[in-house]
Amino acid sequence: MSTEHTPNPTPAAEEPPPTARLLPAALLVGGLAGSASALFLISLDWVSARRLETPGLLWGLPAAGLLMAFVYRAFGKNSDRGNNLLLDQIHQPRAGVPRRMAPLVLASTLLSHLCGASVGREGTAVQMGGSLASAAARGLRLSPGALPSVLQCGMAAGFGSVFGTPLAGALFALEVPRRGGLHGRAWMPLLVASFTGDLVCRAWGATHTAYTTLPFPGADSTAGLLVLLGKVILAGGLFGLLGAGFVRLTHGIQSLFGRWIRLWWLRPLAGGSLVLAMAGLLGTRDYLGLGVSHPDPAAITLQSAFTQGGATTWSWLWKMLFTALSLGSGFKGGEVTPLFFIGAAAGNTMASALSAPTPLCAALGFISVFCGAAHTPLTGALLGAELFGWQCVPWFLLSCWTAHRLCGSAQLYAAQRPSLPTPPPAPPTS
């Protein structure tokens, strides 16, 4: 008689603890992440100022990439996976996130900015928050089932404190693990962590970029309202295509370097050299570094894109190329602030073509290119509300949702999973 082999069932994931038991951890994680973000933002302002004061630092970019590659190779272990490691641990907790991730990503991001790599800051803050959250979970001896929620608290506090947007930070941590859906139910600890992180970051003296509040873009008639509606949808679709283009370009460069440059330490060296060559050929350094502001009023920056003539027709393309090459060749930092720049510059260009207000188009691009690539439309709408005012939320949500849909299968974070399928209806009981 033959017997069928039945595989051992996969053990069910441990249930997270009640919300009340997560709140002390959320407060601790928020304080740690907010302090780390303050240190990062203050240090980032300093290194960015040094780069502008000392243009010769740009020539050290290839050497900076080489140093980062060796440090991560020797000490980083799986820290090199960045945000994708955090998402994997949220979906399937194992050993947590290494403590070394926080100091490694902090030092390497500051070095990248000091020498002019076109990278952002969100990835650094989120990774520091996740690393500190994992350490806090171990220190508090929380159960394995609590780790995903605590890691989400770290992500929320990191995102919310680095941009000064605590509501968007909490929603980002809920929305980013699953494309087109929300992950987890710990919304109250996430809000506590994100608001705590923001308050602590500000208490340390860190400052955030201020943006002008937008007036509500109303219309005098139903026909005018429908025209505006169509313009916002069209712009959102184009922003979604830009987000998809950025994702595919960055991943394509990373894959290309992996195939053509077999020696791992040569990849950032080559990438840094190509960034130098591009800046020389283009004759401007406006697309290097963070690009949020510049002491020269004639420079093209994220903030200048909100004024008519504050960006050229192709500013969005140049920033995309510089950023994709920097990140694709191995420099550390985030993707979000460069995506803000790309979107705002593209919105600046679209404004005249659509006969729409430049600040509105720039704001829509600011949030939509990022949330399209990250598939976080609700986060994008809240981010816009906290930065530009709540009166434009309907237009923000419409543009972000369109961008999310038009971005398709391209996703900024490879470890992001699709939304959970709707369970089939239960069979009728007899």
CSV table of C-alpha atoms in Angstrom, one decimal:
chain,number,residue,atom,x,y,z
A,1,MET,CA,0.0,0.0,0.0
A,2,SER,CA,1.4,3.4,-1.0
A,3,THR,CA,1.0,6.5,1.1
A,4,GLU,CA,1.1,10.0,-0.1
A,5,HIS,CA,3.7,12.3,1.3
A,6,THR,CA,2.1,15.4,2.9
A,7,PRO,CA,4.6,18.2,3.3
A,8,ASN,CA,4.8,19.9,6.7
A,9,PRO,CA,2.6,22.9,6.7
A,10,THR,CA,4.2,26.3,6.9
A,11,PRO,CA,3.9,27.6,10.4
A,12,ALA,CA,1.6,30.6,10.6
A,13,ALA,CA,3.1,33.9,11.2
A,14,GLU,CA,2.9,35.0,14.8
A,15,GLU,CA,0.2,37.5,15.5
A,16,PRO,CA,1.4,41.1,16.3
A,17,PRO,CA,0.8,42.1,19.9
A,18,PRO,CA,-2.1,44.5,20.8
A,19,THR,CA,-1.7,48.1,19.9
A,20,ALA,CA,-1.3,49.2,23.5
A,21,ARG,CA,1.8,47.1,23.9
A,22,LEU,CA,3.4,48.7,20.8
A,23,LEU,CA,2.9,52.3,21.8
A,24,PRO,CA,6.0,52.4,24.2
A,25,ALA,CA,8.1,51.0,21.4
A,26,ALA,CA,6.7,53.5,19.0
A,27,LEU,CA,7.6,56.4,21.3
A,28,LEU,CA,11.2,55.0,21.7
A,29,VAL,CA,11.6,54.4,18.0
A,30,GLY,CA,10.2,57.8,17.1
A,31,GLY,CA,12.7,59.5,19.5
A,32,LEU,CA,15.6,57.5,18.1
A,33,ALA,CA,14.7,58.0,14.4
A,34,GLY,CA,14.0,61.7,15.0
A,35,SER,CA,17.4,62.2,16.6
A,36,ALA,CA,19.1,60.4,13.8
A,37,SER,CA,17.2,62.4,11.2
A,38,ALA,CA,18.3,65.6,13.0
A,39,LEU,CA,21.9,64.6,12.9
A,40,PHE,CA,21.6,63.7,9.3
A,41,LEU,CA,19.8,66.9,8.2
A,42,ILE,CA,22.2,69.2,10.1
A,43,SER,CA,25.2,67.3,8.7
A,44,LEU,CA,23.7,67.3,5.2
A,45,ASP,CA,23.4,71.1,5.3
A,46,TRP,CA,27.0,71.3,6.3
A,47,VAL,CA,28.5,69.0,3.7
A,48,SER,CA,26.3,70.6,0.9
A,49,ALA,CA,27.6,74.0,1.9
A,50,ARG,CA,31.2,72.7,1.8
A,51,ARG,CA,30.7,71.3,-1.7
A,52,LEU,CA,29.4,74.6,-3.0
A,53,GLU,CA,32.2,76.5,-1.4
A,54,THR,CA,34.9,74.0,-2.6
A,55,PRO,CA,34.1,73.0,-6.2
A,56,GLY,CA,37.2,70.9,-6.3
A,57,LEU,CA,35.5,68.3,-4.1
A,58,LEU,CA,33.7,67.1,-7.1
A,59,TRP,CA,36.9,65.5,-8.4
A,60,GLY,CA,36.8,63.2,-5.4
A,61,LEU,CA,33.5,61.6,-6.5
A,62,PRO,CA,35.1,58.4,-8.1
A,63,ALA,CA,37.3,57.9,-5.1
A,64,ALA,CA,34.3,58.3,-2.8
A,65,GLY,CA,32.4,55.6,-4.7
A,66,LEU,CA,35.4,53.3,-4.5
A,67,LEU,CA,35.7,53.9,-0.7
A,68,MET,CA,32.0,53.2,-0.2
A,69,ALA,CA,32.2,50.0,-2.2
A,70,PHE,CA,35.1,48.6,-0.1
A,71,VAL,CA,33.4,49.6,3.2
A,72,TYR,CA,30.1,47.9,2.4
A,73,ARG,CA,31.9,44.9,1.0
A,74,ALA,CA,33.9,44.5,4.2
A,75,PHE,CA,31.4,45.5,6.9
A,76,GLY,CA,28.0,45.9,5.3
A,77,LYS,CA,26.8,42.3,4.8
A,78,ASN,CA,23.1,42.6,3.8
A,79,SER,CA,22.9,46.3,4.7
A,80,ASP,CA,23.6,47.1,1.1
A,81,ARG,CA,20.0,46.0,0.2
A,82,GLY,CA,18.7,49.2,1.9
A,83,ASN,CA,14.9,49.7,1.8
A,84,ASN,CA,14.4,46.3,0.2
A,85,LEU,CA,15.8,44.6,3.2
A,86,LEU,CA,13.3,46.5,5.5
A,87,LEU,CA,10.4,45.5,3.3
A,88,ASP,CA,11.5,41.8,3.2
A,89,GLN,CA,11.7,41.8,7.0
A,90,ILE,CA,8.2,43.3,7.3
A,91,HIS,CA,6.8,40.7,5.0
A,92,GLN,CA,8.7,37.7,6.5
A,93,PRO,CA,10.6,38.5,9.7
A,94,ARG,CA,13.8,36.7,10.2
A,95,ALA,CA,16.9,38.1,11.8
A,96,GLY,CA,15.8,41.7,11.7
A,97,VAL,CA,17.8,44.6,10.3
A,98,PRO,CA,21.5,44.9,11.3
A,99,ARG,CA,22.5,47.8,13.6
A,100,ARG,CA,25.4,48.6,11.3
A,101,MET,CA,23.0,49.8,8.6
A,102,ALA,CA,22.3,53.1,10.4
A,103,PRO,CA,26.0,54.4,10.7
A,104,LEU,CA,26.9,53.0,7.3
A,105,VAL,CA,24.1,54.6,5.3
A,106,LEU,CA,24.6,57.9,7.2
A,107,ALA,CA,28.3,58.2,6.5
A,108,SER,CA,28.1,57.0,2.9
A,109,THR,CA,25.2,59.4,2.1
A,110,LEU,CA,27.0,62.3,3.5
A,111,LEU,CA,30.1,61.4,1.5
A,112,SER,CA,28.0,61.1,-1.6
A,113,HIS,CA,26.6,64.6,-1.1
A,114,LEU,CA,30.0,66.0,-0.2
A,115,CYS,CA,31.4,65.0,-3.6
A,116,GLY,CA,28.3,65.8,-5.7
A,117,ALA,CA,26.5,62.5,-6.3
A,118,SER,CA,22.9,63.1,-7.4
A,119,VAL,CA,21.2,61.3,-4.6
A,120,GLY,CA,18.5,62.1,-2.0
A,121,ARG,CA,17.9,61.7,1.7
A,122,GLU,CA,14.7,59.7,2.2
A,123,GLY,CA,16.4,56.3,1.8
A,124,THR,CA,19.0,57.2,4.5
A,125,ALA,CA,16.4,58.4,7.0
A,126,VAL,CA,14.1,55.4,6.5
A,127,GLN,CA,17.0,52.9,6.7
A,128,MET,CA,18.3,54.5,9.9
A,129,GLY,CA,14.8,54.4,11.3
A,130,GLY,CA,14.4,50.7,10.4
A,131,SER,CA,17.8,49.8,11.8
A,132,LEU,CA,17.2,51.6,15.1
A,133,ALA,CA,13.7,50.1,15.3
A,134,SER,CA,15.1,46.6,14.9
A,135,ALA,CA,17.6,47.3,17.6
A,136,ALA,CA,14.9,48.7,19.9
A,137,ALA,CA,12.8,45.6,19.3
A,138,ARG,CA,15.7,43.4,20.4
A,139,GLY,CA,16.4,45.6,23.4
A,140,LEU,CA,12.8,45.5,24.6
A,141,ARG,CA,12.7,41.8,23.9
A,142,LEU,CA,9.5,42.1,21.9
A,143,SER,CA,8.0,39.0,20.3
A,144,PRO,CA,8.9,38.1,16.7
A,145,GLY,CA,5.3,39.0,15.8
A,146,ALA,CA,5.9,42.6,16.8
A,147,LEU,CA,8.9,43.1,14.5
A,148,PRO,CA,7.0,44.0,11.3
A,149,SER,CA,5.0,46.7,13.1
A,150,VAL,CA,8.1,48.1,14.9
A,151,LEU,CA,10.0,48.2,11.6
A,152,GLN,CA,7.1,50.1,10.1
A,153,CYS,CA,7.3,52.5,13.0
A,154,GLY,CA,10.9,53.1,12.2
A,155,MET,CA,10.1,53.7,8.5
A,156,ALA,CA,7.3,56.1,9.4
A,157,ALA,CA,9.5,58.1,11.9
A,158,GLY,CA,12.3,58.3,9.4
A,159,PHE,CA,10.2,59.5,6.5
A,160,GLY,CA,8.1,61.8,8.6
A,161,SER,CA,11.0,63.5,10.4
A,162,VAL,CA,13.3,64.0,7.4
A,163,PHE,CA,10.6,65.8,5.4
A,164,GLY,CA,8.6,67.3,8.3
A,165,THR,CA,5.5,65.4,7.1
A,166,PRO,CA,4.4,63.1,10.0
A,167,LEU,CA,1.0,62.2,8.5
A,168,ALA,CA,2.6,61.2,5.2
A,169,GLY,CA,5.3,59.3,7.1
A,170,ALA,CA,2.8,57.1,8.9
A,171,LEU,CA,0.8,56.4,5.7
A,172,PHE,CA,4.1,55.7,3.7
A,173,ALA,CA,5.0,52.9,6.2
A,174,LEU,CA,1.5,51.4,5.7
A,175,GLU,CA,1.3,51.8,2.0
A,176,VAL,CA,4.8,51.1,0.6
A,177,PRO,CA,5.1,47.4,1.6
A,178,ARG,CA,2.2,46.5,-0.8
A,179,ARG,CA,1.7,47.9,-4.3
A,180,GLY,CA,-1.8,49.4,-4.4
A,181,GLY,CA,-2.8,48.4,-0.9
A,182,LEU,CA,-2.1,48.9,2.8
A,183,HIS,CA,-0.1,46.5,4.9
A,184,GLY,CA,-0.7,45.9,8.6
A,185,ARG,CA,-3.1,47.4,11.1
A,186,ALA,CA,-0.8,49.3,13.5
A,187,TRP,CA,-1.9,52.7,12.4
A,188,MET,CA,-1.9,54.2,15.8
A,189,PRO,CA,1.7,53.2,16.7
A,190,LEU,CA,2.8,54.5,13.3
A,191,LEU,CA,1.2,57.9,13.9
A,192,VAL,CA,2.8,58.0,17.4
A,193,ALA,CA,6.2,57.1,16.0
A,194,SER,CA,6.0,59.5,13.0
A,195,PHE,CA,4.8,62.5,15.1
A,196,THR,CA,7.4,61.8,17.8
A,197,GLY,CA,10.1,61.6,15.2
A,198,ASP,CA,9.1,64.9,13.7
A,199,LEU,CA,8.9,66.7,17.0
A,200,VAL,CA,12.2,65.3,18.3
A,201,CYS,CA,13.9,66.2,15.0
A,202,ARG,CA,12.7,69.8,15.2
A,203,ALA,CA,13.6,70.0,18.9
A,204,TRP,CA,17.2,69.3,17.9
A,205,GLY,CA,17.2,72.3,15.7
A,206,ALA,CA,16.9,70.6,12.3
A,207,THR,CA,15.0,72.6,9.7
A,208,HIS,CA,12.9,71.6,6.6
A,209,THR,CA,12.4,73.2,3.3
A,210,ALA,CA,9.3,75.5,3.3
A,211,TYR,CA,7.0,75.6,0.2
A,212,THR,CA,4.4,78.2,-0.7
A,213,THR,CA,0.8,77.3,0.0
A,214,LEU,CA,-1.1,76.9,-3.2
A,215,PRO,CA,-4.4,78.6,-3.9
A,216,PHE,CA,-7.4,76.3,-4.7
A,217,PRO,CA,-7.4,75.9,-8.6
A,218,GLY,CA,-11.1,76.4,-9.1
A,219,ALA,CA,-13.1,77.1,-12.2
A,220,ASP,CA,-15.8,79.6,-13.2
A,221,SER,CA,-18.0,77.1,-14.9
A,222,THR,CA,-18.7,73.4,-15.2
A,223,ALA,CA,-16.9,73.3,-18.5
A,224,GLY,CA,-13.9,75.0,-17.0
A,225,LEU,CA,-13.9,72.5,-14.1
A,226,LEU,CA,-14.0,69.6,-16.6
A,227,VAL,CA,-11.1,71.1,-18.6
A,228,LEU,CA,-9.0,71.4,-15.4
A,229,LEU,CA,-10.0,67.8,-14.4
A,230,GLY,CA,-8.7,66.6,-17.8
A,231,LYS,CA,-5.5,68.6,-17.5
A,232,VAL,CA,-4.8,67.1,-14.0
A,233,ILE,CA,-5.4,63.5,-15.3
A,234,LEU,CA,-3.2,64.1,-18.4
A,235,ALA,CA,-0.4,65.5,-16.2
A,236,GLY,CA,-0.7,62.6,-13.7
A,237,GLY,CA,-0.4,60.1,-16.6
A,238,LEU,CA,2.7,61.8,-17.9
A,239,PHE,CA,4.2,61.9,-14.4
A,240,GLY,CA,3.5,58.2,-14.0
A,241,LEU,CA,5.3,57.5,-17.2
A,242,LEU,CA,8.3,59.6,-16.0
A,243,GLY,CA,8.3,57.6,-12.7
A,244,ALA,CA,8.4,54.3,-14.7
A,245,GLY,CA,11.1,55.7,-16.9
A,246,PHE,CA,13.2,56.6,-13.9
A,247,VAL,CA,12.8,53.1,-12.3
A,248,ARG,CA,13.7,51.3,-15.5
A,249,LEU,CA,16.6,53.5,-16.3
A,250,THR,CA,18.1,53.1,-12.8
A,251,HIS,CA,17.6,49.4,-12.7
A,252,GLY,CA,18.9,49.1,-16.3
A,253,ILE,CA,22.1,51.0,-15.4
A,254,GLN,CA,22.6,48.8,-12.4
A,255,SER,CA,22.1,45.7,-14.5
A,256,LEU,CA,24.4,47.0,-17.3
A,257,PHE,CA,27.2,47.8,-14.8
A,258,GLY,CA,26.8,44.3,-13.3
A,259,ARG,CA,27.2,42.6,-16.7
A,260,TRP,CA,29.9,44.8,-18.3
A,261,ILE,CA,32.0,45.6,-15.3
A,262,ARG,CA,32.8,42.3,-13.5
A,263,LEU,CA,35.0,43.9,-10.8
A,264,TRP,CA,32.5,45.1,-8.2
A,265,TRP,CA,34.8,47.9,-7.0
A,266,LEU,CA,35.1,49.4,-10.5
A,267,ARG,CA,31.4,50.1,-10.8
A,268,PRO,CA,31.1,53.2,-8.5
A,269,LEU,CA,34.5,54.3,-9.8
A,270,ALA,CA,33.2,54.2,-13.4
A,271,GLY,CA,29.9,55.7,-12.3
A,272,GLY,CA,31.5,58.6,-10.5
A,273,SER,CA,33.8,59.3,-13.5
A,274,LEU,CA,30.8,59.3,-15.9
A,275,VAL,CA,28.9,61.8,-13.6
A,276,LEU,CA,32.0,64.1,-13.7
A,277,ALA,CA,32.1,63.8,-17.5
A,278,MET,CA,28.4,64.6,-17.9
A,279,ALA,CA,28.7,67.7,-15.7
A,280,GLY,CA,31.6,68.9,-17.8
A,281,LEU,CA,29.9,68.3,-21.1
A,282,LEU,CA,26.7,69.9,-19.9
A,283,GLY,CA,28.6,72.9,-18.5
A,284,THR,CA,26.6,73.1,-15.2
A,285,ARG,CA,26.6,71.6,-11.8
A,286,ASP,CA,22.9,72.4,-11.1
A,287,TYR,CA,21.9,68.7,-11.3
A,288,LEU,CA,24.5,67.4,-8.7
A,289,GLY,CA,23.9,66.9,-5.1
A,290,LEU,CA,20.4,67.3,-3.5
A,291,GLY,CA,19.4,70.2,-5.7
A,292,VAL,CA,16.8,71.6,-3.3
A,293,SER,CA,18.3,75.1,-3.1
A,294,HIS,CA,21.4,77.1,-4.2
A,295,PRO,CA,22.9,80.4,-3.1
A,296,ASP,CA,23.0,81.5,-6.8
A,297,PRO,CA,19.5,82.7,-7.7
A,298,ALA,CA,20.1,81.8,-11.4
A,299,ALA,CA,20.7,78.1,-10.5
A,300,ILE,CA,18.1,75.5,-11.4
A,301,THR,CA,16.8,73.9,-8.2
A,302,LEU,CA,13.8,72.1,-6.8
A,303,GLN,CA,12.5,75.4,-5.4
A,304,SER,CA,13.1,77.4,-8.6
A,305,ALA,CA,10.9,75.0,-10.5
A,306,PHE,CA,7.9,76.5,-8.8
A,307,THR,CA,8.3,79.8,-10.7
A,308,GLN,CA,7.8,80.4,-14.4
A,309,GLY,CA,11.2,80.1,-16.2
A,310,GLY,CA,12.7,78.4,-13.1
A,311,ALA,CA,13.7,75.3,-15.1
A,312,THR,CA,14.6,74.6,-18.7
A,313,THR,CA,12.6,72.4,-21.0
A,314,TRP,CA,14.9,69.4,-20.3
A,315,SER,CA,15.9,70.0,-16.7
A,316,TRP,CA,13.8,66.9,-15.6
A,317,LEU,CA,15.7,64.7,-18.1
A,318,TRP,CA,19.2,65.9,-16.9
A,319,LYS,CA,18.3,65.3,-13.2
A,320,MET,CA,17.0,61.9,-14.1
A,321,LEU,CA,20.2,60.9,-15.9
A,322,PHE,CA,22.5,62.2,-13.2
A,323,THR,CA,20.4,60.4,-10.5
A,324,ALA,CA,20.0,57.1,-12.3
A,325,LEU,CA,23.7,57.0,-13.0
A,326,SER,CA,24.7,57.8,-9.4
A,327,LEU,CA,22.3,55.3,-7.8
A,328,GLY,CA,22.7,52.7,-10.5
A,329,SER,CA,26.5,52.6,-10.1
A,330,GLY,CA,26.3,52.2,-6.3
A,331,PHE,CA,26.3,55.6,-4.6
A,332,LYS,CA,24.2,55.7,-1.4
A,333,GLY,CA,21.3,58.0,-0.6
A,334,GLY,CA,17.6,58.2,-1.4
A,335,GLU,CA,15.6,58.4,-4.6
A,336,VAL,CA,12.7,60.5,-3.4
A,337,THR,CA,14.2,64.1,-3.3
A,338,PRO,CA,15.6,63.6,-6.9
A,339,LEU,CA,12.2,62.4,-7.9
A,340,PHE,CA,10.7,65.5,-6.4
A,341,PHE,CA,13.1,67.6,-8.5
A,342,ILE,CA,12.3,65.6,-11.7
A,343,GLY,CA,8.6,65.9,-11.1
A,344,ALA,CA,8.6,69.6,-10.3
A,345,ALA,CA,10.9,70.4,-13.3
A,346,ALA,CA,8.6,68.4,-15.6
A,347,GLY,CA,5.6,70.2,-14.1
A,348,ASN,CA,7.3,73.5,-14.8
A,349,THR,CA,7.7,72.5,-18.5
A,350,MET,CA,4.1,71.2,-18.7
A,351,ALA,CA,2.6,74.3,-17.3
A,352,SER,CA,2.9,76.4,-20.4
A,353,ALA,CA,1.8,73.5,-22.7
A,354,LEU,CA,-1.3,72.9,-20.6
A,355,SER,CA,-2.0,76.6,-19.9
A,356,ALA,CA,-2.1,75.8,-16.2
A,357,PRO,CA,-0.5,77.6,-13.2
A,358,THR,CA,3.2,76.8,-12.9
A,359,PRO,CA,3.1,76.3,-9.0
A,360,LEU,CA,0.2,73.9,-9.3
A,361,CYS,CA,1.9,71.8,-12.1
A,362,ALA,CA,5.2,71.8,-10.3
A,363,ALA,CA,3.5,70.6,-7.1
A,364,LEU,CA,1.6,67.9,-8.9
A,365,GLY,CA,4.8,66.7,-10.5
A,366,PHE,CA,6.7,66.9,-7.2
A,367,ILE,CA,4.4,64.4,-5.5
A,368,SER,CA,3.2,62.3,-8.5
A,369,VAL,CA,6.4,61.2,-10.0
A,370,PHE,CA,7.6,59.9,-6.7
A,371,CYS,CA,4.3,58.2,-5.7
A,372,GLY,CA,3.9,56.7,-9.1
A,373,ALA,CA,7.3,55.1,-8.9
A,374,ALA,CA,6.7,54.0,-5.3
A,375,HIS,CA,3.0,53.1,-5.9
A,376,THR,CA,2.0,55.1,-2.9
A,377,PRO,CA,-0.8,57.4,-4.2
A,378,LEU,CA,-2.4,58.0,-0.8
A,379,THR,CA,1.0,59.0,0.7
A,380,GLY,CA,1.5,61.4,-2.2
A,381,ALA,CA,-1.8,63.2,-1.6
A,382,LEU,CA,-1.1,63.6,2.1
A,383,LEU,CA,2.5,64.7,1.4
A,384,GLY,CA,1.1,67.4,-0.9
A,385,ALA,CA,-1.4,68.5,1.7
A,386,GLU,CA,1.3,68.8,4.4
A,387,LEU,CA,3.7,70.7,2.1
A,388,PHE,CA,1.4,72.8,-0.1
A,389,GLY,CA,-1.9,73.0,1.7
A,390,TRP,CA,-5.0,70.9,2.2
A,391,GLN,CA,-7.2,72.8,-0.2
A,392,CYS,CA,-5.6,71.0,-3.2
A,393,VAL,CA,-6.0,67.5,-1.9
A,394,PRO,CA,-8.6,66.4,-4.5
A,395,TRP,CA,-6.3,67.4,-7.3
A,396,PHE,CA,-3.3,65.8,-5.6
A,397,LEU,CA,-5.2,62.5,-5.1
A,398,LEU,CA,-6.4,62.5,-8.7
A,399,SER,CA,-2.9,63.1,-10.1
A,400,CYS,CA,-1.2,60.6,-7.8
A,401,TRP,CA,-3.7,57.9,-8.5
A,402,THR,CA,-3.3,58.3,-12.2
A,403,ALA,CA,0.5,58.3,-11.9
A,404,HIS,CA,0.3,55.1,-9.9
A,405,ARG,CA,-1.8,53.4,-12.5
A,406,LEU,CA,0.3,54.6,-15.5
A,407,CYS,CA,3.5,53.5,-13.8
A,408,GLY,CA,2.3,49.9,-14.3
A,409,SER,CA,4.6,47.1,-13.2
A,410,ALA,CA,7.7,49.4,-12.7
A,411,GLN,CA,8.3,49.8,-9.0
A,412,LEU,CA,11.0,51.7,-7.1
A,413,TYR,CA,11.4,49.0,-4.5
A,414,ALA,CA,11.9,45.5,-5.8
A,415,ALA,CA,10.7,43.9,-2.5
A,416,GLN,CA,7.4,45.7,-2.6
A,417,ARG,CA,4.7,43.0,-3.0
A,418,PRO,CA,1.3,43.2,-4.9
A,419,SER,CA,-1.8,44.0,-2.9
A,420,LEU,CA,-3.5,41.0,-1.3
A,421,PRO,CA,-6.1,39.4,-3.5
A,422,THR,CA,-9.7,39.6,-2.6
A,423,PRO,CA,-10.7,36.3,-1.0
A,424,PRO,CA,-13.4,34.4,-2.8
A,425,PRO,CA,-16.9,34.5,-1.3
A,426,ALA,CA,-17.7,31.8,1.1
A,427,PRO,CA,-19.8,29.0,-0.3
A,428,PRO,CA,-23.5,29.0,0.7
A,429,THR,CA,-24.3,27.0,3.7
A,430,SER,CA,-26.9,24.3,3.3
